[in-house]
Amino acid sequence: MLDESLLDAPEALAVADRRGLLRGAAEAGARVRTAVRHATEAGLTQLKPDGRPRAILIAGPGTAATCVADLLGTLAGAGCPVIRLAPTGVAPAAGALRWALPGWAGPLDLLLIATPDGTEPGLELLAEQAYRRGCTVVAVAPARSPLAEGVEGSHGLTVAMATSPYGEYEAPHDGERASESYEARRLDDEAAASAPATLWALLTPLLILLDRTGLITAPAETLEKIADRLDHVAERCGPVIATYSNPAKTLAAELAEALPVIWTEGRFAGPAGRRFAATLAELAGHPAVAGELPESLPAHGALLAGNLAPSEDGDDFFRDRVEEPQQLRARVVLLRDRPVDAGGLSAAPAARELAHGHDIALSELEPEDGDDLESLAELIAVTDFAAVYLALAPRDRS
């Protein structure tokens, strides 16, 4: 079982959080506001495009860039194809990754580069290739990074990635504590690509850009609502809020000894579910599977009826809990981007019936009222916090 005593001990959580993950989750709203300011300073809000691009190509490393592509593709819908360029290489290191444009890419297409690193030579080469092909290039990357300078040198547009509003980490003067602080700073830097706030730092300027092209609707007031919703989730899910009234801690405790089978319903819940599965793996080392309803019902039916289903006799009270740890069981997590009206079509009742028919526990998460982007932001924020709590609270194997 998860060490729930740690979940309700804010000081202990702070000590365990050597990568600054809780801070990253809490500052997501602030990152949105800073990103809006950076986008304005870069001139994105004043752009007057001649028309929509034929296709949008997105390149960047890690979970955050993958989620950015997924979200923009969902938001753009049929208005424009959004294609993520997958990297190749011998290792997941900045210097080893390479990206390539498809053969058909040209002056009618838009290349978006999103990275929290900015030192990837492969992305610089991609920007140069796009310039030679006539593609428009826009990058979101750390200010003064090699990539930012390279894109600007290729007549592209760079937006400085929004960084933490709390500034740089200052090491104390005491020698031993200074060493510990340096290590914490190093670990925090390594976690930048997967930190919850990184997604919003990369995504927000691109929302503004696509709003200017007319592909999506994300005006300034909508972005401010997103930031407010992220702040609201941080208040509800923060470390000082007890588990019984904290949806993220509750979800983390429910999933501690389970394989999450994440089912999503609604246009915007799909990307949130896929991000949740990826974040659980990357931050917490916790496996999960994700799929959209109703297709997931037949696809995951055998999984729920197999070895991951509860045994008929339940948990053996007399088993040796050291030598025979509890077997991993499936737990359905149902994410919906908004409640369905009484007359609307929904696969949620069939999903609940399938789960209960196999004695599979079920967790449900729905956002509060709001527009589509607000609902999406809330689902991502709550599940990000849950993944962070699973990453911080060790399992009690006794």
Coordinates of C-alpha atoms in Angstrom, one line a residue:
M1 CA 0.0 0.0 0.0
L2 CA 1.0 3.6 -0.5
D3 CA 2.4 5.3 2.5
E4 CA -0.6 7.6 3.1
S5 CA 1.0 9.0 6.2
L6 CA 3.5 10.7 4.0
L7 CA 0.8 12.1 1.7
D8 CA -0.6 14.0 4.7
A9 CA 2.8 15.3 5.9
P10 CA 3.6 18.4 3.8
E11 CA 7.1 18.8 5.4
A12 CA 8.0 15.1 4.6
L13 CA 6.7 15.6 1.0
A14 CA 8.9 18.6 0.6
V15 CA 12.0 16.6 1.7
A16 CA 11.1 13.8 -0.6
D17 CA 10.5 16.1 -3.6
R18 CA 14.1 16.5 -4.6
R19 CA 13.2 17.2 -8.2
G20 CA 10.8 20.1 -7.5
L21 CA 7.8 18.2 -9.0
L22 CA 5.2 19.6 -6.6
R23 CA 6.5 23.2 -7.2
G24 CA 6.3 22.5 -10.9
A25 CA 2.7 21.3 -10.6
A26 CA 1.7 24.3 -8.4
E27 CA 3.2 26.9 -10.7
A28 CA 1.4 25.8 -13.9
G29 CA -0.9 28.8 -13.9
A30 CA 2.0 31.2 -13.4
R31 CA 3.8 29.6 -16.3
V32 CA 0.8 30.3 -18.5
R33 CA 0.8 34.0 -17.6
T34 CA 4.5 34.3 -18.1
A35 CA 4.3 32.4 -21.5
V36 CA 1.6 34.9 -22.6
R37 CA 3.9 37.8 -21.8
H38 CA 6.8 36.2 -23.6
A39 CA 4.6 35.5 -26.7
T40 CA 3.5 39.1 -26.7
E41 CA 7.1 40.4 -26.4
A42 CA 8.0 38.1 -29.4
G43 CA 5.2 39.6 -31.5
L44 CA 3.0 36.6 -31.7
T45 CA -0.1 38.5 -30.7
Q46 CA 0.4 41.0 -33.5
L47 CA 0.9 38.4 -36.3
K48 CA -1.4 38.8 -39.3
P49 CA -1.0 35.5 -41.3
D50 CA -2.0 35.4 -44.9
G51 CA -3.9 32.2 -44.3
R52 CA -3.9 28.8 -42.7
P53 CA -1.0 26.5 -43.2
R54 CA -1.4 23.3 -45.3
A55 CA 0.0 21.2 -42.5
I56 CA 1.6 21.8 -39.1
L57 CA 4.7 19.8 -38.2
I58 CA 5.8 19.6 -34.6
A59 CA 9.2 18.5 -33.3
G60 CA 10.7 18.3 -29.8
P61 CA 11.9 15.7 -27.3
G62 CA 10.1 14.1 -24.4
T63 CA 6.6 13.7 -22.9
A64 CA 5.8 17.4 -23.0
A65 CA 6.4 17.8 -26.7
T66 CA 4.5 14.7 -27.5
C67 CA 1.5 16.0 -25.4
V68 CA 1.8 19.4 -27.2
A69 CA 1.4 17.7 -30.5
D70 CA -1.5 15.6 -29.3
L71 CA -3.3 18.6 -27.8
L72 CA -2.8 20.8 -30.9
G73 CA -4.0 18.0 -33.2
T74 CA -7.1 17.6 -31.1
L75 CA -7.8 21.3 -31.0
A76 CA -7.2 21.8 -34.7
G77 CA -9.4 18.9 -35.6
A78 CA -10.2 18.7 -39.3
G79 CA -9.1 22.3 -39.9
C80 CA -5.5 21.3 -40.5
P81 CA -3.4 18.1 -40.1
V82 CA -1.0 18.2 -37.2
I83 CA 1.9 15.8 -37.5
R84 CA 4.5 15.1 -34.8
L85 CA 8.0 14.4 -36.2
A86 CA 9.4 11.5 -34.1
P87 CA 13.1 11.7 -33.4
T88 CA 15.6 9.0 -34.3
G89 CA 19.1 8.3 -32.8
V90 CA 21.2 6.0 -30.8
A91 CA 20.2 7.4 -27.4
P92 CA 17.7 9.8 -25.8
A93 CA 20.4 12.4 -25.3
A94 CA 20.2 16.0 -26.7
G95 CA 23.2 15.4 -28.9
A96 CA 22.0 12.0 -30.3
L97 CA 18.5 12.9 -31.4
R98 CA 17.8 13.7 -35.1
W99 CA 14.6 14.9 -36.8
A100 CA 13.8 15.0 -40.5
L101 CA 11.1 16.8 -42.5
P102 CA 8.8 14.7 -44.7
G103 CA 9.6 14.9 -48.4
W104 CA 6.5 16.9 -49.2
A105 CA 7.1 19.7 -46.7
G106 CA 7.4 23.1 -48.3
P107 CA 6.4 26.8 -48.2
L108 CA 2.8 26.1 -47.4
D109 CA 3.7 24.3 -44.1
L110 CA 4.4 25.4 -40.6
L111 CA 7.1 23.8 -38.4
L112 CA 6.7 24.2 -34.7
I113 CA 9.6 23.3 -32.4
A114 CA 9.0 22.9 -28.7
T115 CA 11.8 22.0 -26.3
P116 CA 12.7 22.7 -22.7
D117 CA 16.4 22.1 -23.4
G118 CA 17.4 24.1 -26.5
T119 CA 20.8 22.4 -27.0
E120 CA 19.7 19.7 -29.5
P121 CA 21.8 20.0 -32.6
G122 CA 19.3 17.9 -34.4
L123 CA 16.6 20.5 -34.0
E124 CA 19.0 23.2 -35.3
L125 CA 19.6 21.1 -38.4
L126 CA 15.8 20.6 -38.7
A127 CA 15.2 24.4 -38.6
E128 CA 17.9 25.0 -41.3
Q129 CA 16.3 22.3 -43.4
A130 CA 12.9 23.9 -43.0
Y131 CA 14.3 27.3 -44.0
R132 CA 15.8 25.8 -47.2
R133 CA 12.4 24.2 -48.0
G134 CA 10.6 27.5 -47.4
C135 CA 8.7 26.4 -44.3
T136 CA 7.7 28.9 -41.7
V137 CA 9.5 28.0 -38.4
V138 CA 8.4 29.0 -34.9
A139 CA 10.2 27.7 -31.8
V140 CA 9.5 27.8 -28.1
A141 CA 12.8 27.2 -26.3
P142 CA 14.9 28.6 -23.5
A143 CA 16.1 32.1 -24.1
R144 CA 19.7 32.5 -25.4
S145 CA 19.9 28.7 -26.1
P146 CA 21.7 27.5 -29.2
L147 CA 18.4 26.5 -30.7
A148 CA 16.8 29.9 -30.1
E149 CA 19.8 31.7 -31.7
G150 CA 19.9 29.2 -34.6
V151 CA 16.2 29.6 -35.4
E152 CA 16.5 33.4 -35.4
G153 CA 19.5 33.1 -37.7
S154 CA 17.4 31.1 -40.1
H155 CA 14.7 33.8 -40.2
G156 CA 12.4 32.0 -37.9
L157 CA 10.5 33.2 -34.9
T158 CA 11.6 32.2 -31.3
V159 CA 9.5 32.6 -28.2
A160 CA 11.5 32.4 -24.9
M161 CA 10.2 29.5 -22.8
A162 CA 8.5 30.6 -19.6
T163 CA 10.7 29.5 -16.6
S164 CA 9.9 29.1 -13.0
P165 CA 8.5 32.3 -11.4
Y166 CA 10.5 31.5 -8.2
G167 CA 13.9 32.2 -9.7
E168 CA 17.1 30.2 -9.6
Y169 CA 18.0 27.9 -6.7
E170 CA 20.4 29.6 -4.3
A171 CA 22.8 27.3 -2.4
P172 CA 23.3 28.1 1.3
H173 CA 26.7 29.0 2.6
D174 CA 27.1 25.9 4.8
G175 CA 29.4 23.4 2.9
E176 CA 27.3 20.2 3.4
R177 CA 24.0 21.9 2.7
A178 CA 25.4 23.6 -0.3
S179 CA 26.3 20.2 -1.8
E180 CA 22.8 19.0 -1.1
S181 CA 21.3 22.1 -2.7
Y182 CA 23.5 21.7 -5.8
E183 CA 22.3 18.1 -6.1
A184 CA 18.7 19.3 -5.8
R185 CA 19.2 21.9 -8.5
R186 CA 20.8 19.3 -10.8
L187 CA 17.9 16.9 -10.3
D188 CA 15.4 19.7 -10.9
D189 CA 17.1 20.5 -14.2
E190 CA 17.0 16.9 -15.2
A191 CA 13.3 16.8 -14.4
A192 CA 12.5 19.9 -16.5
A193 CA 11.4 18.0 -19.5
S194 CA 8.8 16.0 -17.5
A195 CA 7.9 18.6 -14.9
P196 CA 4.1 19.4 -15.0
A197 CA 4.5 23.1 -15.7
T198 CA 6.8 22.5 -18.7
L199 CA 3.8 21.5 -20.8
W200 CA 2.1 24.8 -20.3
A201 CA 5.3 26.8 -20.9
L202 CA 5.6 25.1 -24.3
L203 CA 1.9 24.9 -25.2
T204 CA 0.7 28.4 -24.4
P205 CA 2.7 30.4 -27.1
L206 CA 1.6 27.8 -29.7
L207 CA -2.1 28.3 -28.7
I208 CA -1.6 32.0 -29.3
L209 CA 0.0 31.3 -32.7
L210 CA -2.8 29.0 -33.8
D211 CA -5.4 31.4 -32.6
R212 CA -3.9 34.0 -34.8
T213 CA -4.0 31.6 -37.8
G214 CA -7.7 30.9 -37.1
L215 CA -7.2 27.2 -36.6
I216 CA -8.3 27.3 -32.9
T217 CA -10.0 29.8 -30.6
A218 CA -7.7 30.8 -27.7
P219 CA -8.0 34.5 -27.0
A220 CA -6.3 36.3 -24.1
E221 CA -9.4 35.9 -21.9
T222 CA -9.4 32.2 -22.4
L223 CA -5.8 31.8 -21.5
E224 CA -6.4 33.8 -18.4
K225 CA -9.2 31.4 -17.5
I226 CA -6.9 28.5 -18.0
A227 CA -4.3 30.0 -15.7
D228 CA -7.1 30.7 -13.1
R229 CA -8.3 27.1 -13.4
L230 CA -4.8 25.7 -12.9
D231 CA -4.3 27.9 -9.8
H232 CA -7.7 26.6 -8.5
V233 CA -6.5 23.0 -9.0
A234 CA -3.2 23.8 -7.2
E235 CA -5.2 25.0 -4.2
R236 CA -7.5 21.9 -4.2
C237 CA -4.6 19.4 -4.8
G238 CA -1.7 21.0 -2.9
P239 CA 0.4 19.1 -0.3
V240 CA -1.3 20.9 2.7
I241 CA -4.8 19.6 1.7
A242 CA -5.7 16.3 3.4
T243 CA -6.2 13.2 1.3
Y244 CA -9.9 12.9 2.1
S245 CA -10.6 16.2 0.4
N246 CA -7.8 16.2 -2.1
P247 CA -8.8 14.6 -5.5
A248 CA -5.2 14.1 -6.6
K249 CA -4.0 12.4 -3.4
T250 CA -7.2 10.3 -3.3
L251 CA -6.5 9.1 -6.9
A252 CA -2.8 8.4 -6.1
A253 CA -3.8 6.3 -3.1
E254 CA -6.3 4.4 -5.2
L255 CA -3.8 3.6 -7.9
A256 CA -0.8 2.8 -5.7
E257 CA -1.2 -1.0 -6.0
A258 CA -3.2 -1.1 -9.2
L259 CA -2.6 -1.1 -13.0
P260 CA -4.5 2.0 -14.1
V261 CA -6.8 1.3 -17.1
I262 CA -7.5 4.8 -18.2
W263 CA -10.7 5.2 -20.2
T264 CA -11.6 8.6 -21.7
E265 CA -14.8 10.0 -23.1
G266 CA -15.0 13.3 -24.9
R267 CA -12.9 15.1 -27.4
F268 CA -10.5 16.7 -25.0
A269 CA -10.3 13.9 -22.4
G270 CA -8.3 11.7 -24.8
P271 CA -5.1 13.7 -24.7
A272 CA -5.4 14.1 -21.0
G273 CA -5.7 10.4 -20.5
R274 CA -2.7 9.7 -22.8
R275 CA -0.7 12.3 -20.9
F276 CA -1.7 10.7 -17.6
A277 CA -0.4 7.3 -18.7
A278 CA 2.9 8.8 -20.0
T279 CA 3.4 10.9 -16.8
L280 CA 2.7 8.0 -14.5
A281 CA 5.4 6.0 -16.3
E282 CA 8.0 8.8 -16.5
L283 CA 7.6 10.4 -13.1
A284 CA 6.4 7.6 -10.9
G285 CA 7.6 4.5 -12.8
H286 CA 4.0 3.3 -12.7
P287 CA 2.6 1.3 -15.7
A288 CA -0.7 2.2 -17.2
V289 CA -2.8 1.7 -20.3
A290 CA -5.0 4.3 -21.9
G291 CA -7.8 4.3 -24.5
E292 CA -10.9 6.1 -25.6
L293 CA -14.5 5.0 -25.2
P294 CA -16.3 3.1 -26.6
E295 CA -13.4 1.4 -28.5
S296 CA -11.6 0.5 -25.3
L297 CA -14.4 -1.7 -24.0
P298 CA -13.7 -4.6 -26.3
A299 CA -10.0 -3.8 -26.5
H300 CA -9.5 -4.0 -22.8
G301 CA -12.2 -6.5 -21.9
A302 CA -9.9 -9.5 -21.9
L303 CA -7.4 -7.5 -19.7
L304 CA -10.1 -6.9 -17.1
A305 CA -11.1 -10.6 -17.1
G306 CA -7.6 -12.0 -17.0
N307 CA -4.9 -12.2 -14.3
L308 CA -5.3 -8.6 -13.4
A309 CA -8.9 -9.2 -12.2
P310 CA -9.5 -9.8 -8.4
S311 CA -9.3 -13.5 -7.4
E312 CA -12.6 -15.1 -6.4
D313 CA -11.2 -15.6 -2.9
G314 CA -10.0 -12.1 -2.6
D315 CA -6.7 -11.2 -0.9
D316 CA -5.3 -13.9 1.4
F317 CA -5.1 -12.4 4.9
F318 CA -2.5 -15.0 6.0
R319 CA -0.1 -14.6 3.1
D320 CA 3.5 -13.6 3.8
R321 CA 3.4 -9.9 2.9
V322 CA 7.2 -9.7 2.6
E323 CA 7.9 -12.8 0.5
E324 CA 4.5 -12.6 -1.3
P325 CA 3.6 -9.0 -2.1
Q326 CA 0.1 -8.3 -3.2
Q327 CA -0.5 -9.0 -6.9
L328 CA -1.1 -6.0 -9.1
R329 CA -4.8 -5.6 -9.9
A330 CA -6.5 -3.5 -12.6
R331 CA -8.4 -0.3 -11.7
V332 CA -10.4 1.6 -14.2
V333 CA -9.9 5.4 -14.3
L334 CA -12.7 7.1 -16.2
L335 CA -11.9 10.6 -17.4
R336 CA -14.6 12.7 -19.0
D337 CA -14.2 16.2 -20.2
R338 CA -17.7 17.2 -19.1
P339 CA -20.9 15.5 -17.8
V340 CA -23.2 14.3 -20.6
D341 CA -26.7 15.7 -20.7
A342 CA -29.6 13.4 -19.8
G343 CA -30.4 13.0 -23.5
G344 CA -26.9 12.7 -24.7
L345 CA -25.1 9.6 -25.8
S346 CA -22.4 8.2 -23.4
A347 CA -20.5 5.0 -23.2
A348 CA -19.8 5.6 -19.5
P349 CA -22.7 3.4 -18.3
A350 CA -21.4 0.5 -20.3
A351 CA -17.9 1.1 -19.0
R352 CA -19.1 1.0 -15.4
E353 CA -21.1 -2.1 -16.1
L354 CA -18.1 -3.9 -17.6
A355 CA -15.8 -2.9 -14.7
H356 CA -18.3 -3.8 -12.0
G357 CA -19.1 -7.1 -13.8
H358 CA -15.5 -8.2 -13.3
D359 CA -15.3 -6.7 -9.8
I360 CA -12.9 -4.1 -11.0
A361 CA -12.6 -0.9 -8.9
L362 CA -13.5 2.3 -10.6
S363 CA -12.3 5.9 -10.2
E364 CA -14.0 8.8 -12.0
L365 CA -12.8 12.3 -12.7
E366 CA -14.8 15.1 -14.3
P367 CA -14.0 18.8 -14.4
E368 CA -16.0 21.7 -13.1
D369 CA -18.1 23.8 -15.5
G370 CA -16.2 25.8 -18.0
D371 CA -15.2 26.0 -21.6
D372 CA -13.3 23.2 -23.4
L373 CA -9.8 24.5 -22.7
E374 CA -10.6 25.0 -19.0
S375 CA -11.9 21.5 -18.7
L376 CA -8.8 20.1 -20.4
A377 CA -6.5 22.1 -18.1
E378 CA -8.3 20.8 -15.0
L379 CA -8.1 17.1 -16.1
I380 CA -4.4 17.5 -16.9
A381 CA -3.6 19.4 -13.7
V382 CA -5.4 16.9 -11.3
T383 CA -3.8 13.9 -13.0
D384 CA -0.4 15.6 -13.0
F385 CA -0.6 16.1 -9.2
A386 CA -1.7 12.5 -8.8
A387 CA 1.4 11.3 -10.7
V388 CA 3.6 13.5 -8.6
Y389 CA 2.2 12.1 -5.4
L390 CA 2.7 8.5 -6.6
A391 CA 6.3 9.5 -7.5
L392 CA 7.0 10.9 -4.0
A393 CA 5.2 8.5 -1.6
P394 CA 7.1 5.2 -1.3
R395 CA 5.3 1.9 -1.2
D396 CA 5.1 0.1 2.1
R397 CA 5.9 -3.5 1.2
S398 CA 5.5 -4.8 4.8

